[in-house]
mmCIF file of C-alpha atoms in Angstrom:
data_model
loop_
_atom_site.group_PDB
_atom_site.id
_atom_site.type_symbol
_atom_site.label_atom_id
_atom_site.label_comp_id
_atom_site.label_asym_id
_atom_site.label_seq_id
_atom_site.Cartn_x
_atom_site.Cartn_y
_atom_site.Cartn_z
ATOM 1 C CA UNK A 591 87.575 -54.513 -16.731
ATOM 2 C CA UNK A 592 88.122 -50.880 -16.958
ATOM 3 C CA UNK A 593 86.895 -48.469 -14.805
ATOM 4 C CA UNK A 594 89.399 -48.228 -12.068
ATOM 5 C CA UNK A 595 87.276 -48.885 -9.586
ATOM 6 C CA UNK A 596 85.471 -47.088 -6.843
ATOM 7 C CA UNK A 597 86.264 -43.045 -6.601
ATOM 8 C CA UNK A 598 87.326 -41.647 -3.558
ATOM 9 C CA UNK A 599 85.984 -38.283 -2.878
ATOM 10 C CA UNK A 600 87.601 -35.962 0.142
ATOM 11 C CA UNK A 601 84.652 -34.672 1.884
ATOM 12 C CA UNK A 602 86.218 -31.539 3.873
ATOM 13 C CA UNK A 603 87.618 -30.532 0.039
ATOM 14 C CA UNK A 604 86.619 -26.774 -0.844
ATOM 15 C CA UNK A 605 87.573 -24.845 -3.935
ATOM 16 C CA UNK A 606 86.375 -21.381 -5.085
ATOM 17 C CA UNK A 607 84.980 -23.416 -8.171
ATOM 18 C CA UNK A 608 82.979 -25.580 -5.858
ATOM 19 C CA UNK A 609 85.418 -29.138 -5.200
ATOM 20 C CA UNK A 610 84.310 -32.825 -6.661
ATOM 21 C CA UNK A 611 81.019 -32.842 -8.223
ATOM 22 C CA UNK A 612 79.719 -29.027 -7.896
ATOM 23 C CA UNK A 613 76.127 -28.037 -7.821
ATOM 24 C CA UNK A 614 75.386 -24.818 -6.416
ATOM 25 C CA UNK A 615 71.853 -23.918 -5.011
ATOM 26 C CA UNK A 616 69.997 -21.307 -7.877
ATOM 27 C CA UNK A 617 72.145 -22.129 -10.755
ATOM 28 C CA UNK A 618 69.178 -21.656 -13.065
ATOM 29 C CA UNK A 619 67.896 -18.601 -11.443
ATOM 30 C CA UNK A 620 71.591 -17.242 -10.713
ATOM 31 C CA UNK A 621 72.305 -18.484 -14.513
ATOM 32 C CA UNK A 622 68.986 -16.548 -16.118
ATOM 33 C CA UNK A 623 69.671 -13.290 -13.978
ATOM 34 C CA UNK A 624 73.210 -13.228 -15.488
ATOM 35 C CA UNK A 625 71.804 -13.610 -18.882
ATOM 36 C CA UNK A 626 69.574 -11.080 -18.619
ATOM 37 C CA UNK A 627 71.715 -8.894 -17.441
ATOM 38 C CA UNK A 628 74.398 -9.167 -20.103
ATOM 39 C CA UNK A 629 71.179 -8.923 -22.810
ATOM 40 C CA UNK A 630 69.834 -5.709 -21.186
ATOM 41 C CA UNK A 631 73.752 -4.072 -21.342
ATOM 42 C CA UNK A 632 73.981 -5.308 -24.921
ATOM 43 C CA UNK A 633 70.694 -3.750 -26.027
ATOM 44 C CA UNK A 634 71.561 -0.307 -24.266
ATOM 45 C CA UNK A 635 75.020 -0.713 -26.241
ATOM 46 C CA UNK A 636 72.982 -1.194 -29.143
ATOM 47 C CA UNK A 637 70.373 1.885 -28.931
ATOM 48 C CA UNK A 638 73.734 3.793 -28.179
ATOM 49 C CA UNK A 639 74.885 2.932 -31.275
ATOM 50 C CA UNK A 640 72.241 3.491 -33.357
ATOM 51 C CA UNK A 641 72.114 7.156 -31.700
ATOM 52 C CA UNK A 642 75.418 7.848 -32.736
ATOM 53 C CA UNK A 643 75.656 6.342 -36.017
ATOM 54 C CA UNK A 644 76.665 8.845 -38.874
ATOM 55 C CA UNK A 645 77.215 8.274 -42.781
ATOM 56 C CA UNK A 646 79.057 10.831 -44.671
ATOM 57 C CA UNK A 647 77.341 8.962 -48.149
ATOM 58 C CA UNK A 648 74.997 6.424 -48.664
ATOM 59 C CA UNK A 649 76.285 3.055 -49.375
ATOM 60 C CA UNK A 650 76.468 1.447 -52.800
ATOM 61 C CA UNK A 651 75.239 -1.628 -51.908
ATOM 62 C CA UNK A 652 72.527 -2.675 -48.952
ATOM 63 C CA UNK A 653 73.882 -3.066 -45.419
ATOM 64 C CA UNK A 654 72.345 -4.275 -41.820
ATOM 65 C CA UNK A 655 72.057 -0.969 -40.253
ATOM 66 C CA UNK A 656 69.929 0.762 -43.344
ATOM 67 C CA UNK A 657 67.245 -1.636 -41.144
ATOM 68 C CA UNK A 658 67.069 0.809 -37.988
ATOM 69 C CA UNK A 659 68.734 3.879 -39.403
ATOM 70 C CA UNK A 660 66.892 7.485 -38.800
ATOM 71 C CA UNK A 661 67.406 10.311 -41.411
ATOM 72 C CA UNK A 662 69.011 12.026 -39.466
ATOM 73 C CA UNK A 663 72.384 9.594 -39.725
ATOM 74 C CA UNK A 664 72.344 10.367 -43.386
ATOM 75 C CA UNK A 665 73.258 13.521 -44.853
ATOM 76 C CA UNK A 666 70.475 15.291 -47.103
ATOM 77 C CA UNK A 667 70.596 14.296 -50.633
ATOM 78 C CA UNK A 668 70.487 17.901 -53.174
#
């Protein structure tokens, strides 16, 4: 019933994604260094950001950034 039966696997297959039934050595490792990675980019992207943020007015209502804003992205209120 069902199934199909046994599955019949080439041996000598290769692929660049890694053929039948893939498990490359260090996944985890090679998987947390790649995470890392992107997270360390994202937070320099971020701290760019907030170095370069500028407001022309204040905003009506509350937003996100008004967490981590300096005075210096605001103009001076006279």
């Amino acid at each position: 019933m069902g199934g199909g039966g046994d599955l019949h696997v080439p041996k000598g297959l290769w692929s660049p994604t890694g053929g039948f039934f893939a498990d490359p050595k260090l996944w985890r490792r090679n998987t947390l260094v790649a995470v890392v990675a992107i997270a360390g980019l994202a937070a320099l992207g971020f701290q760019q950001s907030i170095k370069m943020e500028q407001r022309h007015a204040q905003p009506h209502a509350p937003i996100p950034s008004q967490r981590w804003y300096t005075e210096q992205n605001f103009p001076q209120q006279q």
